[in-house]
Every structure is written in structure tokens, then in C-alpha cells.
């Protein structure tokens, strides 16, 4: 999910419509899984019920955050917008804006709170409507943060509760949901200070109290910078893949926490060829090769000091799932100069900025969506792009890959420098047809106001035909430097 990461020149209104394989890598010992139809039975490792259907109508809904948004004159307070799904997809007229001054929402708006830095969805109280989990890591400017829930219901999201007070924990920078202890109910995992992860085990009471709260084992005292959840070993219990350890010399290492009946086990490094850790800046979890094991895809945007050079412009690494966990010995790299990939790579493309997995063409294999927020559009430097790679029985392939730029081949908008189109991505089935649509953001749009594009999906994959574009102006919110689209539900 993934997704976590702003243009000028696009008038933000709802618009109706006017793409390598390198040498093998290798493993030692493992998001977000493909988007599911809301009414369908959940896959193994995920509790049954609507995935992101907050009002229970059978269509998935889309929550998007602007954690740096201004609310009631308070800068960087943050807010969340929700568009509800329908037979015809997401509807602008269904828009809902949520912040900490919204009646029934816990907390109070304060400058610098960064409400909405991370989002996740799950039916925490079994009613059964999906609920929205929101992270506010700098709540009350004390840098401790809070984690809260907004309850779903027949009329959508309303009311809420504090799940975790961040005292000495710094809650809410990253959130994932799933059944991490195999009891059939949803749990929540969030980051704390430094290397900490906190597991909140369900079921949850209406006041937000979990059945228990426990610290998740860690192997290193370095920052956790990304999390994704899925059933990598197909045992019916959700696992976590994460990236940990920013430093001056290296990119974060890929880690794997196995879900067990006792909760999450101690993490293991996911190693590749020559015992070198798989590293990256973004990741997602989903079944790319259709074998029932969820795989991990890691985006690695650039080389760091003392680190072996990566392909020009960035790469993604595909790590298959297996009964033993992530199979690093079978990992493969893909980059923009590889077989079948369209265009070519530029040194500042940042291919791998965001990664999402889902079956966008309905062939039974999870396709891989990759953001490249620094890629040059035709005649415009660094405006950003989104690429799609098809999934096959052997994993991703560059054959048939597509590249989408603003203002090119039917994509709404105008590409401009520093738009950062592709800074976050999300796959969601908002019209209930069983095939997810692609949502992508440009956090730099309109001088860091940000915007979201929602593309349709067909048997040929993602299409710009009938694309929806919206942002702060459409929603009636303050756009200035808010970076709308920083986070989707993970």
C-alpha cells in the first residue's frame, strides 16, 4: 500500500476524461495486498468483512490524507478526506472531510499535529463496517503522538475513540491492520519511538480499548520507515514486511515479522544474493504470481554512499512468498532499462517512490504499480510518472508495461516541474466490479497543494479514460502547502 509520499497548472476539478528484468538476486529466512471486492470473502491472513467499505454498501471507499494541511488557520494540523464508492465508482458529491475539530472525532486540532500521517482500515468492532485508523504522530506538539479510530456505519464514518495514547511511544507514523495472532479478528500495528512496533490486539471496545497491547520484538535500534501487511507464508495469519534503518550510508533493510498464534515473531532480515540485505524506500505485499502466497515488492529509488550502485533512476525488487516466508534466493530486480520496459531511465527518475500490487486487468495475477516521482514527462523535467508492470505466473514482467504522465496519452492535467506525480499510489475497487482502479497522487501539484488522480481499469490494464482528478479546491479545503495525497489507507 502502498503508499506514502506534491503541481502547478492543473485546475483541480472532477474531470471525466476531457512502462525490467535484471540478474537474479537471493534469501535468508518476509502491506498492501491486491485490492479486493468489498463483498468478497477475504483472503487468508485477513479477517472476513469489508476491507475499506465504511458505509457497508458493498463498494470500497477512498480515504486520502493531507497531514500538512491547514485547519481553522492552524498550519500543518492535518485532515483526511473520504470519497465513497458506488456502482459508477467514487463520487465527488459524497465527499467527507474529517479533522480533530469535527464533531465526535477525538482530540483537538493543533498546529503541527500532522493528523493523517498514516491511515489504515479494518472492521475493529465487528459491526460489520470498516473503520478508519488515523495516526497523528506529533499530537499536541509533544512528538509522542496518538492513534485513533473513526467508526464506520450505515451513514459512513462518524464518531471515534483513542486507540493508543502516544506517551513515550510516538504512535501513528505507520499503521497496518490484519490478523497477526490468528484468532480471526483484526489487530492493529503501529510504530513507536525508533525501532518500536506496538501490537493492539482485537476485539476492540467502543471506547477504543484493545484486548491487549504488546511491544513487538525488534532486532535493531534504527527507525522503521515503512510497513506493509499480508500472508506471505500462506498459513492464514497475517505477516508484516517492513523497511528499517535509515543512515548516512545505506538505504533501509527489508525485514520480515512472521505472524503466529502468539503474535508477531522477532523479525528476520530478508537477504538476497551474496547475503546482501534487500533494501529500499517503499514496499507493498500482494500475490503477483498467483500461487496463493503473497509476495513482497520493494522500491529502491537511488544509491546511497558505500552501497553497491543500483540501476540508473531506481529499481524494484520482487521477492516471492513461500511456505518458509519471503524467498530471497528467488528475488529479481526490475528497472526502466530492462527488457520490455517503455521509454528508458533518467538519473533522477526515482523509480520505486511508491509501490502497489493488485490485479488491474482481471487475469488472476497481481500487477505492480510503480511511482517515479522525478521522471521527466515529454518536454518537462521532473514532473513525475506512474508505471504499471503486468503480473505473470513467474512474477512481474516488463512486457506490456505502461507509463502514464500528466497531459500525455489522455491523462488529465498538465505536467510541470516538481509536480511529483507518482509520489503515492493505491489500488481500490470502488465500483465493485472485482478489478481495482488506480489512485495516484502528485504531492507537488499547485505549489505543494497536492492532488489525486483515479484511473479506470480494463482488460488491458489501467486506462486514463474517464479519469477523476480532485484536490483541495474540489474538496473546499485550504490547499496551501498541504500536500494533499501524502497518505492513502495502507
Short mmCIF file of C-alpha atoms in Angstrom, two decimals:
data_model
loop_
_atom_site.label_atom_id
_atom_site.label_comp_id
_atom_site.label_asym_id
_atom_site.label_seq_id
_atom_site.Cartn_x
_atom_site.Cartn_y
_atom_site.Cartn_z
CA UNK A 1 0.00 0.00 0.00
CA UNK A 2 1.03 1.30 -0.85
CA UNK A 3 1.78 4.42 -0.50
CA UNK A 4 3.10 7.21 1.38
CA UNK A 5 4.71 10.26 -0.06
CA UNK A 6 3.07 17.21 -4.39
CA UNK A 7 1.85 20.53 -9.35
CA UNK A 8 1.13 23.60 -10.67
CA UNK A 9 -1.08 24.34 -13.64
CA UNK A 10 -3.93 21.87 -13.14
CA UNK A 11 -7.28 23.34 -12.27
CA UNK A 12 -8.48 20.85 -9.72
CA UNK A 13 -11.97 19.82 -10.62
CA UNK A 14 -13.58 16.46 -11.10
CA UNK A 15 -12.71 15.53 -14.67
CA UNK A 16 -14.35 12.91 -16.78
CA UNK A 17 -11.75 12.06 -19.34
CA UNK A 18 -11.52 15.50 -21.02
CA UNK A 19 6.47 1.02 -18.74
CA UNK A 20 12.90 -4.77 -16.17
CA UNK A 21 14.33 -7.67 -15.56
CA UNK A 22 17.89 -7.80 -14.22
CA UNK A 23 20.03 -10.63 -12.91
CA UNK A 24 18.60 -12.77 -10.08
CA UNK A 25 19.15 -11.62 -6.55
CA UNK A 26 18.83 -14.14 -3.44
CA UNK A 27 17.23 -15.01 0.63
CA UNK A 28 17.84 -15.91 4.20
CA UNK A 29 14.79 -16.90 6.14
CA UNK A 30 9.17 -11.64 4.51
CA UNK A 31 1.37 -4.23 3.05
CA UNK A 32 -0.75 -3.93 0.85
CA UNK A 33 -2.35 -6.98 -0.85
CA UNK A 34 -4.28 -6.79 -4.13
CA UNK A 35 -7.43 -4.74 -3.74
CA UNK A 36 -10.42 -6.95 -3.09
CA UNK A 37 -14.05 -6.56 -4.00
CA UNK A 38 -15.72 -5.32 -0.83
CA UNK A 39 -18.35 -8.03 -0.68
CA UNK A 40 -15.97 -10.89 -1.46
CA UNK A 41 -14.61 -13.36 1.07
CA UNK A 42 -11.27 -12.14 2.43
CA UNK A 43 -8.04 -13.90 1.51
CA UNK A 44 -6.11 -16.00 4.02
CA UNK A 45 -4.44 -13.91 6.70
CA UNK A 46 -7.10 -11.21 6.58
CA UNK A 47 -10.28 -11.17 8.63
CA UNK A 48 -13.55 -11.52 6.70
CA UNK A 49 -15.64 -8.40 6.14
CA UNK A 50 -15.46 -5.21 4.09
CA UNK A 51 -11.89 -4.07 3.52
CA UNK A 52 -12.42 -0.33 3.15
CA UNK A 53 -16.20 -0.12 2.92
CA UNK A 54 -17.01 2.40 5.62
CA UNK A 55 -20.76 2.56 4.98
CA UNK A 56 -21.40 -1.13 4.23
CA UNK A 57 -22.90 -0.68 0.76
CA UNK A 58 -20.56 -3.22 -0.86
CA UNK A 59 -18.26 -0.66 -2.51
CA UNK A 60 -14.81 0.26 -1.29
CA UNK A 61 -14.25 3.87 -0.27
CA UNK A 62 -11.11 6.01 -0.61
CA UNK A 63 -9.55 7.89 2.31
CA UNK A 64 -6.78 10.35 1.46
CA UNK A 65 -4.79 12.46 3.91
CA UNK A 66 -3.22 15.91 3.89
CA UNK A 67 -1.23 15.75 7.14
CA UNK A 68 0.34 19.15 6.46
CA UNK A 69 -3.00 20.76 5.69
CA UNK A 70 -4.21 23.92 7.40
CA UNK A 71 -7.35 23.55 9.54
CA UNK A 72 -9.07 26.52 11.15
CA UNK A 73 -5.97 28.62 10.49
CA UNK A 74 -3.66 26.12 12.18
CA UNK A 75 -0.83 25.12 9.86
CA UNK A 76 0.24 21.50 9.48
CA UNK A 77 -2.69 20.38 11.63
CA UNK A 78 -3.79 17.83 9.03
CA UNK A 79 -7.07 16.43 7.75
CA UNK A 80 -8.49 13.37 5.98
CA UNK A 81 -10.88 13.32 3.02
CA UNK A 82 -13.15 10.41 2.11
CA UNK A 83 -14.92 9.72 -1.19
CA UNK A 84 -17.47 6.91 -1.10
CA UNK A 85 -17.69 4.20 -3.75
CA UNK A 86 -20.73 3.37 -5.85
CA UNK A 87 -21.74 1.36 -8.92
CA UNK A 88 -20.18 4.15 -11.00
CA UNK A 89 -17.10 4.47 -8.80
CA UNK A 90 -16.01 7.27 -6.49
CA UNK A 91 -18.33 10.25 -6.27
CA UNK A 92 -17.14 13.79 -5.55
CA UNK A 93 -20.58 14.68 -4.20
CA UNK A 94 -20.09 12.09 -1.43
CA UNK A 95 -17.03 13.90 -0.08
CA UNK A 96 -16.40 13.96 3.66
CA UNK A 97 -13.69 15.98 5.42
CA UNK A 98 -12.50 14.81 8.83
CA UNK A 99 -10.18 16.57 11.27
CA UNK A 100 -9.88 16.81 15.04
CA UNK A 101 -12.40 19.64 15.29
CA UNK A 102 -15.03 17.53 13.51
CA UNK A 103 -17.83 16.72 15.99
CA UNK A 104 -17.33 13.29 17.58
CA UNK A 105 -13.70 12.94 16.50
CA UNK A 106 -11.29 12.54 19.42
CA UNK A 107 -8.65 15.17 20.11
CA UNK A 108 -8.50 18.81 19.12
CA UNK A 109 -6.84 20.46 16.16
CA UNK A 110 -3.43 21.92 16.85
CA UNK A 111 -0.71 23.38 14.68
CA UNK A 112 1.85 20.74 13.74
CA UNK A 113 -0.24 17.71 14.80
CA UNK A 114 0.17 16.07 11.35
CA UNK A 115 -3.19 14.32 11.68
CA UNK A 116 -3.46 11.69 8.93
CA UNK A 117 0.26 10.98 8.54
CA UNK A 118 -0.73 7.31 8.27
CA UNK A 119 -4.09 5.64 7.58
CA UNK A 120 -5.39 2.07 7.73
CA UNK A 121 -8.78 0.36 7.58
CA UNK A 122 -10.36 -2.69 9.24
CA UNK A 123 -13.58 -3.64 10.99
CA UNK A 124 -12.27 -3.32 14.53
CA UNK A 125 -15.54 -3.77 16.42
CA UNK A 126 -17.26 -6.41 14.27
CA UNK A 127 -20.41 -4.46 13.47
CA UNK A 128 -19.58 -5.06 10.38
CA UNK A 129 -18.47 -1.77 8.85
CA UNK A 130 -14.86 -0.92 8.07
CA UNK A 131 -13.37 1.61 10.47
CA UNK A 132 -10.65 4.15 9.72
CA UNK A 133 -7.47 4.17 11.84
CA UNK A 134 -5.64 7.51 11.83
CA UNK A 135 -2.13 8.36 13.01
CA UNK A 136 -1.24 11.76 14.44
CA UNK A 137 2.45 11.36 15.35
CA UNK A 138 3.07 14.92 16.56
CA UNK A 139 -0.12 15.42 18.53
CA UNK A 140 -0.07 18.49 20.79
CA UNK A 141 3.45 19.22 19.55
CA UNK A 142 4.86 16.78 22.12
CA UNK A 143 6.20 14.38 19.45
CA UNK A 144 4.58 11.45 21.24
CA UNK A 145 1.54 11.18 19.02
CA UNK A 146 -1.74 9.33 19.16
CA UNK A 147 -3.53 6.59 17.27
CA UNK A 148 -7.29 6.92 16.90
CA UNK A 149 -10.21 5.19 15.18
CA UNK A 150 -13.19 6.67 13.35
CA UNK A 151 -16.10 4.26 13.38
CA UNK A 152 -17.84 3.17 10.20
CA UNK A 153 -21.61 2.86 9.99
CA UNK A 154 -24.55 2.90 7.59
CA UNK A 155 -24.13 6.63 7.06
CA UNK A 156 -20.35 6.44 6.73
CA UNK A 157 -17.63 7.49 9.16
CA UNK A 158 -18.72 9.17 12.38
CA UNK A 159 -17.53 9.32 15.98
CA UNK A 160 -14.32 7.82 17.22
CA UNK A 161 -12.00 6.91 20.05
CA UNK A 162 -8.33 6.94 21.01
CA UNK A 163 -6.71 3.54 20.43
CA UNK A 164 -3.28 4.38 21.79
CA UNK A 165 -2.04 7.41 23.70
CA UNK A 166 1.44 8.01 22.45
CA UNK A 167 3.09 8.78 25.76
CA UNK A 168 6.72 7.76 25.25
CA UNK A 169 5.70 5.78 22.15
CA UNK A 170 5.32 8.30 19.31
CA UNK A 171 2.39 6.45 17.83
CA UNK A 172 0.96 6.75 14.36
CA UNK A 173 3.80 7.31 11.90
CA UNK A 174 2.97 3.98 10.19
CA UNK A 175 -0.05 1.71 10.60
CA UNK A 176 -1.03 -1.73 9.28
CA UNK A 177 -4.01 -3.93 10.09
CA UNK A 178 -4.56 -7.69 9.86
CA UNK A 179 -4.94 -10.83 11.93
CA UNK A 180 -1.44 -11.03 13.34
CA UNK A 181 -2.25 -13.62 16.03
CA UNK A 182 -4.52 -15.93 14.03
CA UNK A 183 -7.60 -15.59 16.22
CA UNK A 184 -9.80 -14.49 13.32
CA UNK A 185 -10.18 -10.87 14.44
CA UNK A 186 -8.45 -7.73 13.23
CA UNK A 187 -5.44 -6.29 15.01
CA UNK A 188 -3.57 -3.00 14.58
CA UNK A 189 0.20 -2.47 14.47
CA UNK A 190 1.78 0.97 14.67
CA UNK A 191 5.25 2.39 15.11
CA UNK A 192 6.58 3.83 18.33
CA UNK A 193 9.88 5.52 19.18
CA UNK A 194 12.76 4.47 16.94
CA UNK A 195 12.60 0.73 16.34
CA UNK A 196 9.42 0.06 18.32
CA UNK A 197 6.30 -1.60 16.98
CA UNK A 198 3.15 -1.86 19.07
CA UNK A 199 0.53 -4.57 18.52
CA UNK A 200 -3.03 -3.73 19.55
CA UNK A 201 -4.97 -6.99 19.60
CA UNK A 202 -8.70 -7.11 18.95
CA UNK A 203 -11.52 -7.24 19.55
CA UNK A 204 -11.80 -3.53 20.33
CA UNK A 205 -14.34 -1.96 22.66
CA UNK A 206 -16.41 1.01 21.57
CA UNK A 207 -14.14 3.27 23.66
CA UNK A 208 -11.21 2.08 21.53
CA UNK A 209 -9.69 -0.23 24.14
CA UNK A 210 -7.93 -3.24 22.59
CA UNK A 211 -8.00 -6.66 24.23
CA UNK A 212 -4.30 -6.19 24.93
CA UNK A 213 -1.34 -4.06 23.87
CA UNK A 214 2.13 -5.53 23.45
CA UNK A 215 5.52 -4.46 22.20
CA UNK A 216 6.66 -6.29 19.06
CA UNK A 217 10.21 -7.72 19.12
CA UNK A 218 12.89 -5.84 17.17
CA UNK A 219 16.43 -6.63 16.04
CA UNK A 220 17.98 -3.20 15.71
CA UNK A 221 17.77 0.26 17.18
CA UNK A 222 17.01 2.10 13.97
CA UNK A 223 13.99 3.86 12.53
CA UNK A 224 11.12 1.94 10.97
CA UNK A 225 10.31 3.80 7.75
CA UNK A 226 7.68 1.66 6.00
CA UNK A 227 5.32 -1.23 6.79
CA UNK A 228 3.04 -3.49 4.73
CA UNK A 229 0.94 -6.49 5.77
CA UNK A 230 -0.06 -9.76 4.07
CA UNK A 231 0.06 -13.53 4.38
CA UNK A 232 3.49 -14.24 2.88
CA UNK A 233 3.71 -17.89 4.02
CA UNK A 234 0.01 -18.73 3.41
CA UNK A 235 -0.63 -20.06 6.92
CA UNK A 236 -3.76 -17.97 7.46
CA UNK A 237 -2.06 -15.47 9.78
CA UNK A 238 -1.03 -12.01 8.63
CA UNK A 239 2.70 -11.20 8.45
CA UNK A 240 4.47 -7.84 8.23
CA UNK A 241 7.19 -6.69 5.85
CA UNK A 242 9.00 -3.51 6.82
CA UNK A 243 11.91 -1.27 5.95
CA UNK A 244 14.16 -0.31 8.83
CA UNK A 245 17.34 1.66 9.36
CA UNK A 246 17.98 4.99 7.67
CA UNK A 247 21.60 6.09 7.94
CA UNK A 248 24.07 8.26 6.06
CA UNK A 249 25.49 5.26 4.22
CA UNK A 250 22.65 2.93 3.38
CA UNK A 251 19.02 2.55 2.47
CA UNK A 252 16.73 0.73 4.94
CA UNK A 253 16.88 -3.07 5.08
CA UNK A 254 13.88 -5.28 4.34
CA UNK A 255 12.65 -7.04 7.49
CA UNK A 256 10.01 -9.76 7.99
CA UNK A 257 7.83 -10.33 11.06
CA UNK A 258 6.05 -13.70 10.88
CA UNK A 259 2.54 -13.78 12.31
CA UNK A 260 1.95 -16.61 14.81
CA UNK A 261 -0.71 -17.71 17.28
CA UNK A 262 1.31 -15.84 19.92
CA UNK A 263 1.52 -12.68 17.83
CA UNK A 264 4.36 -11.36 15.72
CA UNK A 265 7.69 -13.21 15.96
CA UNK A 266 11.07 -11.50 16.13
CA UNK A 267 11.97 -10.04 12.74
CA UNK A 268 14.48 -11.51 10.31
CA UNK A 269 16.47 -9.79 7.58
CA UNK A 270 15.40 -10.67 4.05
CA UNK A 271 18.68 -11.30 2.30
CA UNK A 272 19.44 -11.54 -1.38
CA UNK A 273 22.35 -12.76 -3.45
CA UNK A 274 25.65 -12.96 -1.56
CA UNK A 275 23.86 -12.49 1.79
CA UNK A 276 23.23 -8.83 0.93
CA UNK A 277 20.07 -7.43 2.51
CA UNK A 278 17.28 -6.41 0.19
CA UNK A 279 16.97 -2.65 0.63
CA UNK A 280 14.53 0.01 -0.39
CA UNK A 281 12.43 3.08 0.26
CA UNK A 282 8.88 1.77 -0.36
CA UNK A 283 7.13 -1.61 -0.44
CA UNK A 284 3.87 -3.47 -0.79
CA UNK A 285 2.64 -7.03 -0.30
CA UNK A 286 0.37 -8.96 -2.70
CA UNK A 287 0.16 -12.12 -4.81
CA UNK A 288 1.92 -11.26 -8.09
CA UNK A 289 2.43 -14.80 -9.45
CA UNK A 290 -0.97 -16.19 -8.48
CA UNK A 291 0.31 -19.09 -6.34
CA UNK A 292 -1.61 -18.10 -3.20
CA UNK A 293 1.47 -16.85 -1.36
CA UNK A 294 1.63 -13.08 -1.06
CA UNK A 295 4.84 -11.61 -2.41
CA UNK A 296 6.84 -8.52 -1.45
CA UNK A 297 7.83 -5.80 -3.92
CA UNK A 298 10.36 -3.21 -2.74
CA UNK A 299 11.08 0.12 -4.44
CA UNK A 300 14.66 1.42 -4.26
CA UNK A 301 14.90 4.93 -5.66
CA UNK A 302 18.62 5.72 -5.51
CA UNK A 303 22.04 4.51 -4.38
CA UNK A 304 23.47 5.63 -1.06
CA UNK A 305 27.10 6.12 -0.05
CA UNK A 306 29.08 2.86 0.29
CA UNK A 307 26.18 0.94 -1.22
CA UNK A 308 26.52 -1.06 -4.47
CA UNK A 309 25.25 1.02 -7.36
CA UNK A 310 21.66 0.43 -8.37
CA UNK A 311 20.35 0.86 -11.91
CA UNK A 312 20.02 4.40 -13.20
CA UNK A 313 16.85 6.01 -11.94
CA UNK A 314 15.94 3.31 -9.40
CA UNK A 315 14.58 -0.25 -9.34
CA UNK A 316 12.05 -2.55 -7.75
CA UNK A 317 12.90 -5.92 -6.22
CA UNK A 318 10.36 -8.74 -6.40
CA UNK A 319 10.60 -11.24 -3.52
CA UNK A 320 8.24 -14.24 -3.89
CA UNK A 321 6.37 -15.57 -0.90
CA UNK A 322 6.71 -19.23 0.15
CA UNK A 323 5.84 -21.61 2.99
CA UNK A 324 9.12 -20.57 4.64
CA UNK A 325 8.41 -16.86 4.23
CA UNK A 326 9.92 -14.48 1.68
CA UNK A 327 12.11 -16.41 -0.78
CA UNK A 328 15.05 -14.04 -1.19
CA UNK A 329 17.03 -16.57 -3.22
CA UNK A 330 14.39 -16.20 -5.94
CA UNK A 331 14.26 -12.40 -5.82
CA UNK A 332 14.64 -10.43 -9.04
CA UNK A 333 15.28 -6.79 -9.88
CA UNK A 334 13.38 -4.73 -12.45
CA UNK A 335 14.41 -1.33 -13.78
CA UNK A 336 13.47 1.02 -16.59
CA UNK A 337 16.24 -0.05 -18.99
CA UNK A 338 15.26 -3.72 -18.75
CA UNK A 339 13.53 -5.91 -21.34
CA UNK A 340 10.16 -4.66 -22.48
CA UNK A 341 10.13 -1.52 -20.34
CA UNK A 342 8.96 1.62 -22.14
CA UNK A 343 11.00 4.79 -22.55
CA UNK A 344 14.19 4.48 -20.57
CA UNK A 345 15.73 5.59 -17.29
CA UNK A 346 16.91 9.01 -16.19
CA UNK A 347 19.27 9.53 -13.23
CA UNK A 348 16.72 11.42 -11.13
CA UNK A 349 13.60 9.40 -12.00
CA UNK A 350 13.16 7.91 -8.51
CA UNK A 351 11.52 4.82 -9.98
CA UNK A 352 10.23 2.98 -6.90
CA UNK A 353 9.00 6.03 -4.99
CA UNK A 354 5.74 4.19 -4.32
CA UNK A 355 4.69 0.58 -4.96
CA UNK A 356 1.21 -1.02 -5.06
CA UNK A 357 0.08 -4.54 -6.03
CA UNK A 358 -3.31 -5.56 -7.43
CA UNK A 359 -4.87 -7.34 -10.39
CA UNK A 360 -5.79 -4.36 -12.59
CA UNK A 361 -6.52 -6.41 -15.75
CA UNK A 362 -8.50 -9.26 -14.20
CA UNK A 363 -6.22 -12.10 -15.35
CA UNK A 364 -5.68 -13.56 -11.85
CA UNK A 365 -2.16 -12.18 -11.33
CA UNK A 366 -1.25 -9.18 -9.20
CA UNK A 367 0.12 -6.34 -11.31
CA UNK A 368 2.71 -3.91 -9.92
CA UNK A 369 2.17 -0.16 -9.98
CA UNK A 370 5.33 1.90 -9.51
CA UNK A 371 5.61 5.63 -8.88
CA UNK A 372 8.57 7.52 -10.34
CA UNK A 373 8.07 10.99 -8.90
CA UNK A 374 11.18 12.52 -10.53
CA UNK A 375 10.74 11.16 -14.05
CA UNK A 376 10.68 13.65 -16.91
CA UNK A 377 7.46 13.97 -18.83
CA UNK A 378 7.80 14.88 -22.52
CA UNK A 379 9.23 18.43 -22.64
CA UNK A 380 9.02 18.82 -18.86
CA UNK A 381 11.70 17.87 -16.34
CA UNK A 382 10.97 16.09 -13.09
CA UNK A 383 7.20 16.20 -13.22
CA UNK A 384 6.79 12.51 -12.35
CA UNK A 385 5.17 9.39 -13.78
CA UNK A 386 3.37 6.19 -12.86
CA UNK A 387 4.30 2.84 -14.47
CA UNK A 388 2.41 -0.45 -14.47
CA UNK A 389 4.06 -3.88 -14.83
CA UNK A 390 1.94 -6.94 -15.55
CA UNK A 391 1.94 -9.89 -13.18
CA UNK A 392 2.52 -13.41 -14.53
CA UNK A 393 3.00 -16.94 -13.18
CA UNK A 394 6.71 -16.18 -12.81
CA UNK A 395 6.28 -12.73 -11.31
CA UNK A 396 6.33 -9.23 -12.84
CA UNK A 397 7.30 -8.64 -16.45
CA UNK A 398 8.38 -5.58 -18.39
CA UNK A 399 6.48 -6.84 -21.42
CA UNK A 400 3.39 -4.74 -21.86
CA UNK A 401 4.44 -2.20 -19.21
CA UNK A 402 2.85 1.23 -19.47
CA UNK A 403 3.93 4.73 -18.44
CA UNK A 404 1.49 7.50 -17.51
CA UNK A 405 2.36 11.22 -17.44
CA UNK A 406 0.10 14.17 -16.81
CA UNK A 407 -1.15 15.62 -20.07
CA UNK A 408 0.07 12.68 -22.16
CA UNK A 409 -1.98 9.97 -23.90
CA UNK A 410 -5.25 11.11 -22.41
CA UNK A 411 -4.12 11.67 -18.82
CA UNK A 412 -5.81 14.79 -17.39
CA UNK A 413 -3.66 17.70 -16.25
CA UNK A 414 -0.51 19.49 -17.30
CA UNK A 415 2.94 18.18 -16.37
CA UNK A 416 5.11 20.77 -14.64
CA UNK A 417 8.44 20.76 -12.83
CA UNK A 418 8.33 19.28 -9.32
CA UNK A 419 4.72 18.08 -9.56
CA UNK A 420 5.88 14.70 -8.16
CA UNK A 421 3.18 12.76 -9.97
CA UNK A 422 3.50 9.18 -8.68
CA UNK A 423 4.53 10.20 -5.16
CA UNK A 424 1.93 7.80 -3.70
CA UNK A 425 -0.22 5.04 -5.22
CA UNK A 426 -3.21 2.97 -4.17
CA UNK A 427 -5.37 0.25 -5.77
CA UNK A 428 -9.02 0.11 -4.77
CA UNK A 429 -12.20 -1.41 -6.20
CA UNK A 430 -14.65 1.45 -5.73
CA UNK A 431 -17.26 0.26 -8.26
CA UNK A 432 -17.48 -3.36 -7.09
CA UNK A 433 -16.59 -4.97 -10.43
CA UNK A 434 -13.80 -7.08 -8.87
CA UNK A 435 -10.98 -5.15 -10.57
CA UNK A 436 -9.23 -2.32 -8.69
CA UNK A 437 -8.82 1.19 -10.03
CA UNK A 438 -5.53 3.07 -9.63
CA UNK A 439 -5.32 6.14 -7.43
CA UNK A 440 -2.10 8.16 -7.70
CA UNK A 441 -1.03 11.45 -6.19
CA UNK A 442 1.12 14.40 -7.14
CA UNK A 443 2.12 15.98 -3.85
CA UNK A 444 3.74 18.96 -5.59
CA UNK A 445 0.68 19.89 -7.62
CA UNK A 446 -0.24 23.58 -7.45
CA UNK A 447 2.74 24.66 -5.34
CA UNK A 448 2.61 21.74 -2.86
CA UNK A 449 -1.16 21.75 -2.54
CA UNK A 450 -1.34 18.20 -3.92
CA UNK A 451 -3.90 16.30 -5.99
CA UNK A 452 -5.23 12.79 -6.61
CA UNK A 453 -5.94 11.01 -9.92
CA UNK A 454 -8.18 7.93 -10.06
CA UNK A 455 -7.79 5.87 -13.25
CA UNK A 456 -10.16 3.21 -14.53
CA UNK A 457 -9.18 -0.43 -15.11
CA UNK A 458 -9.95 -2.61 -18.13
CA UNK A 459 -8.90 -5.99 -19.55
CA UNK A 460 -5.90 -4.09 -20.96
CA UNK A 461 -4.97 -2.73 -17.55
CA UNK A 462 -5.01 0.83 -16.24
CA UNK A 463 -6.61 3.40 -18.51
CA UNK A 464 -6.88 7.22 -18.28
CA UNK A 465 -10.31 7.11 -19.95
CA UNK A 466 -12.85 8.60 -17.58
CA UNK A 467 -10.18 9.53 -15.02
CA UNK A 468 -11.20 11.53 -11.96
CA UNK A 469 -8.95 14.29 -10.62
CA UNK A 470 -9.54 16.15 -7.38
CA UNK A 471 -7.74 18.13 -4.72
CA UNK A 472 -8.22 20.80 -2.04
CA UNK A 473 -10.11 23.17 -4.34
CA UNK A 474 -12.61 20.45 -5.23
CA UNK A 475 -12.99 19.50 -1.57
CA UNK A 476 -13.31 23.07 -0.32
CA UNK A 477 -10.29 22.80 1.97
CA UNK A 478 -7.23 25.02 2.38
CA UNK A 479 -4.66 23.82 -0.12
CA UNK A 480 -1.59 25.93 0.64
CA UNK A 481 1.40 23.63 1.23
CA UNK A 482 -0.90 20.89 2.49
CA UNK A 483 0.48 18.12 0.22
CA UNK A 484 -2.89 16.52 -0.20
CA UNK A 485 -2.39 12.87 -1.14
CA UNK A 486 0.52 12.18 1.20
CA UNK A 487 -1.18 9.04 2.53
CA UNK A 488 -3.85 6.56 1.49
CA UNK A 489 -5.23 3.80 3.65
CA UNK A 490 -2.50 1.14 3.75
#
